[in-house]
Tab-separated table of C-alpha atoms in Angstrom:
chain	number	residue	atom	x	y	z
A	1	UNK	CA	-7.290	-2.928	-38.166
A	2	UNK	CA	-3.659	-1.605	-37.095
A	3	UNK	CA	-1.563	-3.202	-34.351
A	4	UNK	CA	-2.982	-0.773	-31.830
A	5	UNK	CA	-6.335	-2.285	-31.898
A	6	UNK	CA	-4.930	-5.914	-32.345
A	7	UNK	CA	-3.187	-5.117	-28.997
A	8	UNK	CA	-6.086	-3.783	-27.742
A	9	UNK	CA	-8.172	-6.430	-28.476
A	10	UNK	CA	-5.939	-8.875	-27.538
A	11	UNK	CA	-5.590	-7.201	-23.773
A	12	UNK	CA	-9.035	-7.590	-22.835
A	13	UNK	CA	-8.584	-11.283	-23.042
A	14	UNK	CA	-6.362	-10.632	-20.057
A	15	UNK	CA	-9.654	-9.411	-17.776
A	16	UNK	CA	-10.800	-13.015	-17.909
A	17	UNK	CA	-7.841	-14.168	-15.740
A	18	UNK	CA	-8.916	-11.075	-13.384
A	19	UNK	CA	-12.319	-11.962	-13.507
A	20	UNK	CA	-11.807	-15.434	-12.226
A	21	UNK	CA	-9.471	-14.506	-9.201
A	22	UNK	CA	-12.211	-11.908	-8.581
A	23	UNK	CA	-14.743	-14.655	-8.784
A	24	UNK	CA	-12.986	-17.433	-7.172
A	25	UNK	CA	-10.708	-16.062	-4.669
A	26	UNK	CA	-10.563	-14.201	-1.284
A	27	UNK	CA	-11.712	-10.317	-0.670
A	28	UNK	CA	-8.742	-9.347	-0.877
A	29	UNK	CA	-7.360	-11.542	-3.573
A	30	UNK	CA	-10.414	-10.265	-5.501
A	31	UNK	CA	-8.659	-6.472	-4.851
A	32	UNK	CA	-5.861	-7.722	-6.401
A	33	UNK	CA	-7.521	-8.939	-9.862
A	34	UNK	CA	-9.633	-5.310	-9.723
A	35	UNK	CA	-6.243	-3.266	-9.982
A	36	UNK	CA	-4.699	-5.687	-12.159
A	37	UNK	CA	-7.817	-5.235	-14.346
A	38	UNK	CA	-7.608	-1.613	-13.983
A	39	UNK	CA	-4.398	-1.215	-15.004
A	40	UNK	CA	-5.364	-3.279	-17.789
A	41	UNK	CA	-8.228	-1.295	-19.200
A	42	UNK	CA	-5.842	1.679	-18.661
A	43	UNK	CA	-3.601	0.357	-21.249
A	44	UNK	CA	-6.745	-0.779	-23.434
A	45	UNK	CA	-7.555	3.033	-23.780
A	46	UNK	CA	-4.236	3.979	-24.574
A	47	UNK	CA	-3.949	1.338	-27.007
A	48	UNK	CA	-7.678	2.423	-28.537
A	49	UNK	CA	-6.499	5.725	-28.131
A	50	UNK	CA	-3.919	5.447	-31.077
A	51	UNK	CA	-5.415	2.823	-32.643
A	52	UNK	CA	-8.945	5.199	-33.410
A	53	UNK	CA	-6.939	8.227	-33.723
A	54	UNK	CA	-9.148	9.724	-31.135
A	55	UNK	CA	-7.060	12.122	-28.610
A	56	UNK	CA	-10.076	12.165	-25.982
A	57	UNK	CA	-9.061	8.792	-25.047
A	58	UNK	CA	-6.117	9.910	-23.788
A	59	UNK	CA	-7.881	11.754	-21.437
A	60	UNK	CA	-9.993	9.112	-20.490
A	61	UNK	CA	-6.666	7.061	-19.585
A	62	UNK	CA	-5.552	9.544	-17.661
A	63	UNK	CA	-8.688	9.576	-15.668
A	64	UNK	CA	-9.206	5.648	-15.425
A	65	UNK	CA	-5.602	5.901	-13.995
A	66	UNK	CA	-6.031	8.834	-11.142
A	67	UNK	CA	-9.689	6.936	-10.046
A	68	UNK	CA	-8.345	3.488	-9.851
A	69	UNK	CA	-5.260	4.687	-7.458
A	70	UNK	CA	-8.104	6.370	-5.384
A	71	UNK	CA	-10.543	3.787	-5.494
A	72	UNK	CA	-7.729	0.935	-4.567
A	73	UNK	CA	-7.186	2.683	-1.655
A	74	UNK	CA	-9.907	3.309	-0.673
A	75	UNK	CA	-10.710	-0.647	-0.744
A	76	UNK	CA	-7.484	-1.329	0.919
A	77	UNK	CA	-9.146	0.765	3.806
A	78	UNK	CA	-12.048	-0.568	3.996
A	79	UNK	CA	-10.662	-3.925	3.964
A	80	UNK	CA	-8.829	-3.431	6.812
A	81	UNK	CA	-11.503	-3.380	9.195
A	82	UNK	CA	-14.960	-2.975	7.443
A	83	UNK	CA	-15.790	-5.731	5.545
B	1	UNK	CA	7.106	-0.865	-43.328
B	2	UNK	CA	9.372	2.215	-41.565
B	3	UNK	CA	11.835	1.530	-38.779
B	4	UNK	CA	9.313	3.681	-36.704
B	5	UNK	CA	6.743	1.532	-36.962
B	6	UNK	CA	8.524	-1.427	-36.488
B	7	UNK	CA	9.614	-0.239	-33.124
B	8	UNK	CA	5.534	0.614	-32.138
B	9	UNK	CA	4.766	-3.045	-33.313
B	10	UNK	CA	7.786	-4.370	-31.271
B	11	UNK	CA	6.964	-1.948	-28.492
B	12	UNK	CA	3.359	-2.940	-28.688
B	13	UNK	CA	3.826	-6.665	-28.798
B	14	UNK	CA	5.820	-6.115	-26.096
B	15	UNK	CA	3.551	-4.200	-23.536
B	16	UNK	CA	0.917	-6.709	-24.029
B	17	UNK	CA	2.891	-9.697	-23.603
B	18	UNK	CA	3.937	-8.545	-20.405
B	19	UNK	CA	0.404	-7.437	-19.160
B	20	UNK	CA	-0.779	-11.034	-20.138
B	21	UNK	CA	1.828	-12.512	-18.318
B	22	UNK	CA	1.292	-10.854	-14.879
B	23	UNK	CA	-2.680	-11.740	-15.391
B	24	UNK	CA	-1.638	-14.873	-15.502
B	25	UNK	CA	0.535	-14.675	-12.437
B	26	UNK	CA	-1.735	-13.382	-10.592
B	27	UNK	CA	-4.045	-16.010	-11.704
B	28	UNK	CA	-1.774	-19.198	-10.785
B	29	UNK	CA	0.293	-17.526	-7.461
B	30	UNK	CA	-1.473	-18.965	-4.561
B	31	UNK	CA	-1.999	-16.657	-2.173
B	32	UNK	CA	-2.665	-12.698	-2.375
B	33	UNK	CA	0.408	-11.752	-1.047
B	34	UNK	CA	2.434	-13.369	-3.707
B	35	UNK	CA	-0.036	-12.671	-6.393
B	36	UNK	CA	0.461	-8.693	-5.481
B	37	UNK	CA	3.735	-9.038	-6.870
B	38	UNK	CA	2.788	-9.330	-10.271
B	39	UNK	CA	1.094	-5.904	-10.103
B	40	UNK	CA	4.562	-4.322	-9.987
B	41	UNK	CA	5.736	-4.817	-13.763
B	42	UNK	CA	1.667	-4.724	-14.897
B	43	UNK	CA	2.023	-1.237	-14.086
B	44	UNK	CA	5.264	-0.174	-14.674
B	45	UNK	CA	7.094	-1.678	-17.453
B	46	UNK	CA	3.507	-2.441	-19.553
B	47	UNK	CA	2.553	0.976	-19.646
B	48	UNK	CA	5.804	2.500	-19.675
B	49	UNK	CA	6.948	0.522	-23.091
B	50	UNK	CA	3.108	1.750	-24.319
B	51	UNK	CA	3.510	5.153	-23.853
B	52	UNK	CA	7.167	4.856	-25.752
B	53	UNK	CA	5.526	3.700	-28.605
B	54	UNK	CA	2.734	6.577	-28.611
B	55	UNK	CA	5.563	8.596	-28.447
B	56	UNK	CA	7.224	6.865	-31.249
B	57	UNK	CA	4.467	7.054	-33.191
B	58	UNK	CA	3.291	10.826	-32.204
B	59	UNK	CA	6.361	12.516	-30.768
B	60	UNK	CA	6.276	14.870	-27.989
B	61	UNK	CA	2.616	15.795	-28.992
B	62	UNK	CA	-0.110	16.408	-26.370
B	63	UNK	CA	-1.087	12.200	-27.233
B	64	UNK	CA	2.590	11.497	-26.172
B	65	UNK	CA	2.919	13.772	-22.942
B	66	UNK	CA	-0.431	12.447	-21.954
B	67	UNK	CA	0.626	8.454	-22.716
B	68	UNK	CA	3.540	9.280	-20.547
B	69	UNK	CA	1.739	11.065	-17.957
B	70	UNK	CA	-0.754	7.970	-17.769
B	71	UNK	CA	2.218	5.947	-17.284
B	72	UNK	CA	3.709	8.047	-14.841
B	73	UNK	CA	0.750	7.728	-12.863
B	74	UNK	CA	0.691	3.810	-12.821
B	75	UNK	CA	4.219	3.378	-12.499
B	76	UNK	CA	4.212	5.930	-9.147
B	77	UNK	CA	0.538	4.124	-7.975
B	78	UNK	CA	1.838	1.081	-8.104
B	79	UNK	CA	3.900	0.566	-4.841
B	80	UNK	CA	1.743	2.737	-3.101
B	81	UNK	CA	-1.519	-0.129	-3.736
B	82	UNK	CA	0.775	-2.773	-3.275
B	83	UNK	CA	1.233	-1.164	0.316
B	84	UNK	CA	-1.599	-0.534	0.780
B	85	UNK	CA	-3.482	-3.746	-0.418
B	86	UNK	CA	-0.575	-6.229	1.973
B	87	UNK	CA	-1.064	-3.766	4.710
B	88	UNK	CA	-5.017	-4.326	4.524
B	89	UNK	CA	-4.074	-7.865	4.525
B	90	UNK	CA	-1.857	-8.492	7.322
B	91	UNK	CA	-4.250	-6.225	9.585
B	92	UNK	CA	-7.102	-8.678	8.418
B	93	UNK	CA	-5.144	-11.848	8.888
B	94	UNK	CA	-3.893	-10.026	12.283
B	95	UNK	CA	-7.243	-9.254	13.918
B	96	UNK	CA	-8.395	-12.795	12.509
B	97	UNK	CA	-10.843	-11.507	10.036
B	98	UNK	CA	-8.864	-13.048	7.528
B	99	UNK	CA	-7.231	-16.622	7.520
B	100	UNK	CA	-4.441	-18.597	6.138
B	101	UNK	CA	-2.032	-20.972	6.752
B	102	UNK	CA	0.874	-18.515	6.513
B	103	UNK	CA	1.043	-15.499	8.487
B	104	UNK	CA	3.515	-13.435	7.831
B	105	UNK	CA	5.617	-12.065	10.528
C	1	UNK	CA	13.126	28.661	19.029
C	2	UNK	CA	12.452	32.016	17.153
C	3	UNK	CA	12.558	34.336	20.340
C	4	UNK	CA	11.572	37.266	18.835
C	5	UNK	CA	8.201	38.795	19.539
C	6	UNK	CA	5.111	37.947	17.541
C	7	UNK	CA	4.963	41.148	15.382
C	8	UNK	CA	8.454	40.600	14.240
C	9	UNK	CA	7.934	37.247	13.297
C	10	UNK	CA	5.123	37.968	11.081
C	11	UNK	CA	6.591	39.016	7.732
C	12	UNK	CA	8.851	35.724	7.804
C	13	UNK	CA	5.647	33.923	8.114
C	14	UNK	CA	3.830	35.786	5.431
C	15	UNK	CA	6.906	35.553	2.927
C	16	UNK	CA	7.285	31.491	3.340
C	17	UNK	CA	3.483	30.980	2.543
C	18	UNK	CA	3.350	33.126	-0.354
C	19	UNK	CA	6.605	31.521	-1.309
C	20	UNK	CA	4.913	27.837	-1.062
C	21	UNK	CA	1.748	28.800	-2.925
C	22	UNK	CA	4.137	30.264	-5.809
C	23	UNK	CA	6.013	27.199	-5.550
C	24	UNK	CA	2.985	25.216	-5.586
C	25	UNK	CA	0.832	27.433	-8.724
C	26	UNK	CA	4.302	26.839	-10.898
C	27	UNK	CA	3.804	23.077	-10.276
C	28	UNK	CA	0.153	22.912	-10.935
C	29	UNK	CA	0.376	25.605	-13.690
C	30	UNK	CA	3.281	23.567	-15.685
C	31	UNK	CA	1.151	20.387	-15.188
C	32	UNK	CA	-1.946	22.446	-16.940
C	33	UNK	CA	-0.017	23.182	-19.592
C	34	UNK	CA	1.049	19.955	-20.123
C	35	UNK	CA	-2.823	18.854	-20.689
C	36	UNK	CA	-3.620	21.157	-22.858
C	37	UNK	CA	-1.155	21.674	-24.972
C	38	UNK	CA	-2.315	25.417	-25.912
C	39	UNK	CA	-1.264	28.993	-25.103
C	40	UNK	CA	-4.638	30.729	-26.077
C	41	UNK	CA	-5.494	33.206	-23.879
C	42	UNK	CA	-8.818	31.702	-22.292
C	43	UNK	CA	-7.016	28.643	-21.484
C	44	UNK	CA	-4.204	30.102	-19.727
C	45	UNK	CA	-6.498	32.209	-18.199
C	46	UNK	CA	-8.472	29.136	-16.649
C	47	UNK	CA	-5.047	27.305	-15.841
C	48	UNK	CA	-4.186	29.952	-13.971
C	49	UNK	CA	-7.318	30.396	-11.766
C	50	UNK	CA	-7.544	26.262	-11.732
C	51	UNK	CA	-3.703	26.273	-10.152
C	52	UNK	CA	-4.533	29.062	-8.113
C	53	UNK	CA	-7.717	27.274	-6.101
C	54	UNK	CA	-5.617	24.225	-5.797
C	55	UNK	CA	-2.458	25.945	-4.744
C	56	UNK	CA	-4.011	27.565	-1.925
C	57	UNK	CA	-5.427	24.427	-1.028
C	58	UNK	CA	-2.096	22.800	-1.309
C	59	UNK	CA	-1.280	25.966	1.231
C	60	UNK	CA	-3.443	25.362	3.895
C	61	UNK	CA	-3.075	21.780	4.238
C	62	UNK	CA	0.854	22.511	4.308
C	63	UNK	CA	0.916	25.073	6.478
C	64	UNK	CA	-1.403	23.001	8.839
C	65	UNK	CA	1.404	20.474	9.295
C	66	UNK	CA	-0.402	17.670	7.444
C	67	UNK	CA	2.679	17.243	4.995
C	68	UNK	CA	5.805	16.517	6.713
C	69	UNK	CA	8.100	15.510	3.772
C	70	UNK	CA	11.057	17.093	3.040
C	71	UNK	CA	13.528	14.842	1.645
C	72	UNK	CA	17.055	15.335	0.690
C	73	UNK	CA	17.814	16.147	-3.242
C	74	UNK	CA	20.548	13.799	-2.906
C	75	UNK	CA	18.366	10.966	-2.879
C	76	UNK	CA	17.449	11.273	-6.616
C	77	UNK	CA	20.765	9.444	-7.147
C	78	UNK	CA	19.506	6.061	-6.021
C	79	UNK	CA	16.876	6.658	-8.971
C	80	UNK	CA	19.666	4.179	-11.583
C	81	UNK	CA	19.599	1.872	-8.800
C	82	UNK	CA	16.127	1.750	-8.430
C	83	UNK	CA	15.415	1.434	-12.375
C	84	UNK	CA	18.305	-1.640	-12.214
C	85	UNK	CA	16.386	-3.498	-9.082
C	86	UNK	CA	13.154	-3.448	-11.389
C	87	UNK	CA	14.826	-4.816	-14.348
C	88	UNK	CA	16.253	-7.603	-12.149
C	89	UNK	CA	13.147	-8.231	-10.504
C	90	UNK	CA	11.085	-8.413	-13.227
C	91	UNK	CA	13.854	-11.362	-14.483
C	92	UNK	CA	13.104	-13.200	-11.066
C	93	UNK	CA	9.244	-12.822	-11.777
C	94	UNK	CA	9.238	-14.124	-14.926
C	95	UNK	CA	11.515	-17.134	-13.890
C	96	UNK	CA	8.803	-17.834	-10.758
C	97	UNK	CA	6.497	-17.562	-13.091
C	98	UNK	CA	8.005	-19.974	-15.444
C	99	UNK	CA	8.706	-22.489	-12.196
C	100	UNK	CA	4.783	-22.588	-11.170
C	101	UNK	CA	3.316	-22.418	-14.570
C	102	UNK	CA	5.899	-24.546	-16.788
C	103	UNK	CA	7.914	-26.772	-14.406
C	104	UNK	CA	4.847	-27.067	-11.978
C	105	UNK	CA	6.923	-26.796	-8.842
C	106	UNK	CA	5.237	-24.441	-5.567
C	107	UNK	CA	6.449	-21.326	-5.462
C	108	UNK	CA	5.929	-19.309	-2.052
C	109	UNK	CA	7.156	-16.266	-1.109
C	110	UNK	CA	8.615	-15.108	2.381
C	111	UNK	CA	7.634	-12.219	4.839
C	112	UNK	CA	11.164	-10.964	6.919
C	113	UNK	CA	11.751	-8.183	9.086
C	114	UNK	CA	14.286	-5.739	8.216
C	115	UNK	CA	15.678	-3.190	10.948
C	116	UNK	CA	14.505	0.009	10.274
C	117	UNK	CA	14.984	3.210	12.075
C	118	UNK	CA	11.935	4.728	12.606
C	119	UNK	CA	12.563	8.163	13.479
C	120	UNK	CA	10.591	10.836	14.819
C	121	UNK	CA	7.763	12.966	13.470
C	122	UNK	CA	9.950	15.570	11.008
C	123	UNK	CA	9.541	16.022	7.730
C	124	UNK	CA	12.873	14.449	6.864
C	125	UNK	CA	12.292	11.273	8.756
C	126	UNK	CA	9.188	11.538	7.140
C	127	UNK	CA	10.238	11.463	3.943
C	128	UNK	CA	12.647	8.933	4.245
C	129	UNK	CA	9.722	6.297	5.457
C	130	UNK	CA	7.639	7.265	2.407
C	131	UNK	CA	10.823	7.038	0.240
C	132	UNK	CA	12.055	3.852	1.643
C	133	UNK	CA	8.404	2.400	1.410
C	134	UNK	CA	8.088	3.704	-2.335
C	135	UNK	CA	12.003	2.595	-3.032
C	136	UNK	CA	11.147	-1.098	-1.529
C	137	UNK	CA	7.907	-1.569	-3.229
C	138	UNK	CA	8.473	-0.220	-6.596
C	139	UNK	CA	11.097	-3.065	-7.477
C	140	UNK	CA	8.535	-5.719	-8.196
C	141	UNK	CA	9.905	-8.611	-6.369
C	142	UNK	CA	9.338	-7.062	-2.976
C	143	UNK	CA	6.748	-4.831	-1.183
C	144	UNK	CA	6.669	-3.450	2.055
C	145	UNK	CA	3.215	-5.126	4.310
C	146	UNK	CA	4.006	-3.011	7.379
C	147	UNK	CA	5.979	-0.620	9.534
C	148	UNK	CA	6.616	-0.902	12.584
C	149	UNK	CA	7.927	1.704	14.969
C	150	UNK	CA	7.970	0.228	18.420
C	151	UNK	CA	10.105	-2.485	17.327
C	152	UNK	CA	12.017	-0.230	14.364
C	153	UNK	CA	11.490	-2.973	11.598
C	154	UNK	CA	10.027	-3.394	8.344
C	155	UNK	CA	7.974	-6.206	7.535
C	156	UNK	CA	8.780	-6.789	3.912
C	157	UNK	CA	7.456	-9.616	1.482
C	158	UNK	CA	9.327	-10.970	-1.387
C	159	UNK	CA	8.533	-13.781	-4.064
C	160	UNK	CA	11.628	-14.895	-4.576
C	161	UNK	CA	14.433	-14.751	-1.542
C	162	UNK	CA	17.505	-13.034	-2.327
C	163	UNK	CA	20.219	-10.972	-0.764
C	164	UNK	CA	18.855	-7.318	0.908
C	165	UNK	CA	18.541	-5.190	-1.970
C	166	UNK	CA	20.868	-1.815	-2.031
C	167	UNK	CA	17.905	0.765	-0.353
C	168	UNK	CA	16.777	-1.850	2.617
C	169	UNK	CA	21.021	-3.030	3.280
C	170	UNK	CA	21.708	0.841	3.984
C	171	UNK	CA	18.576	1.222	6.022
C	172	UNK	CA	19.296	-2.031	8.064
C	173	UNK	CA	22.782	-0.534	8.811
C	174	UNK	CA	21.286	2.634	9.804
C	175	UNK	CA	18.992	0.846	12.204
C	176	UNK	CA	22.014	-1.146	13.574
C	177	UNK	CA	24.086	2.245	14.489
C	178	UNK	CA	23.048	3.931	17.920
C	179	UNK	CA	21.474	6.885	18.041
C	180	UNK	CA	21.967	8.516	21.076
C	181	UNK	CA	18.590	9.578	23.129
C	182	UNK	CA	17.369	10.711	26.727
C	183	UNK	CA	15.624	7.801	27.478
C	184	UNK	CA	18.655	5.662	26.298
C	185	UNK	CA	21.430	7.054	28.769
C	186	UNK	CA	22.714	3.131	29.175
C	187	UNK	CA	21.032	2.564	32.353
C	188	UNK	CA	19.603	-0.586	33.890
């Protein structure tokens, strides 16, 4: 265990706090706790990254980080008239 | 324990405090417009004191260009969902799909 | 108006497209190599044919008038100011924070509109919208929910009310000075 993975581990505790404003709140409210939990598990892969030693996860980072900007949008637009 | 990795640990401890922090704003803020602010230093200063300590830790390595390119990416998404997300909003909350007490404009 | 005949104008056109998919290959190609980290042969051969379908891509959408953004290099400067105004915000987040979580007291924000000169359909107007927008939202205690261009404002919300920061004061004043159109000759 290295401070990496403590972090890591410790970060995915914050996903419980998205998953109840996803749970209990508004549509769009819930949009807001899916980025925030995004851009959580973006960090969680960065952390795990250089916490395994395993350089593929920085590619999977990257990746998580370019679909989440696409999918929020893509929400956002729906939201405003769709659903 | 080296000054390097001090400064990772610090870095580190850092990061995630602030990440934990804006979950919990945007747990406790009321209403979606002010809990979109806490989005703002989720993605840019969390990430952006991560990828220092990769970088730290691995120098200007392909893991450090792509920690910082990660970041990079968050830090420039993250206006551009806030946008997005209050614009989605106020169209909702315009066109009564959407209501609440206070409308903005 | 370019009032020379078709034929003539040709070669410019054919020199500024190859010059933006060079322009746009370099990007793409440097961005490759930052991924990969290599100079073997096969990948640089690959990262060259990968920027080269994108490029032209890049090209045609371009070309097509889809991109309109051409902003002034001067505008990097306000990139300190910018870097400050998220510093200080994060400061006012953290004390809201503190107020709702610690001390227990409501904390709301505020949606005001901010003049804001609209402008017209170039590519520096353009840019200066998507800059403003970017410049506005990026400092975390403020966002922009909506432009609007019949009545040249901004609607902006912010947590915690403060003064105008630096990028929304100068665009306020902007909005405030007259700019001089056909349709706005002073009459009745």
């Amino acid at each position: 265990m290295n401070a990496w993975l403590i972090g890591a581990t410790v970060l995915v505790l914050g996903l419980v706090p998205c998953a109840v404003v996803m749970l209990r709140g508004s549509v769009v409210e819930a949009l807001v706790g899916l980025q925030m939990a995004g851009v959580l598990q973006t960090i969680v892969l960065l952390l795990l990254a250089e916490g395994f030693h395993r350089p593929p996860f920085f590619d999977l980072a990257l990746v998580l980080a370019l679909l989440a900007l696409a999918g929020g949008l893509v929400f956002a637009r729906m939201l405003e008239r769709w659903v | 324990m080296s000054a390097a990795s001090i400064v990772e640990v610090v870095l580190i401890g850092f990061g995630v405090a602030v990440e934990l922090a804006c979950c919990v704003g945007v747990l406790v803020m009321e209403d979606a417009y002010d809990k979109l602010h806490y989005l703002g230093p989720a993605a840019i200063v969390g990430p952006f004191a991560i990828a220092v300590a990769v970088v730290v830790r691995e120098a200007l390595s392909q893991a450090g260009i792509k920690a910082l390119l990660t970041a990079a990416l968050l830090i420039v998404a993250s206006p551009v969902l806030s946008h997005a997300t209050a614009r989605a909003l106020y169209i909702r909350q315009r066109d009564h799909v959407e209501s609440t007490s206070r409308r903005p404009g | 108006m370019d009032a020379r005949p078709p034929a003539e104008r040709e070669p410019d056109h054919a020199i500024r497209t190859a010059a933006t998919w060079a322009a746009w290959w370099a990007a793409l190609a440097v961005v490759w190599l930052l991924l990969v980290d290599t100079f073997q042969a096969d990948e640089l051969v690959v990262g060259a044919v990968a920027a080269a379908i994108a490029a032209t891509v890049g090209t045609v959408v371009q070309r097509r008038g889809y991109i309109r953004f051409w902003p002034r290099a001067a505008w990097v400067l306000e990139t300190p100011y910018l870097i400050g105004g998220i510093v200080v915000d994060c400061g006012l987040l953290a004390r809201a924070l503190w107020r709702r979580l610690v001390l227990r007291r409501p904390v709301h924000g505020e949606t005001i509109r901010v003049p804001f000169h609209h402008g017209g359909d170039t590519g520096r107007d353009g840019a200066r919208r998507a800059l403003v927008n970017f410049a506005v939202s990026i400092t975390p205690n403020s966002y922009v929910v909506d432009m609007d261009p019949e009545g040249d404002n901004l609607l902006v919300h912010r947590l915690v009310p403060v003064p105008l920061d630096r990028v929304l004061r100068r665009e306020q004043l902007r909005a405030r000075t007259t700019f001089p159109t056909s349709d706005q000759g002073g009459n009745p």
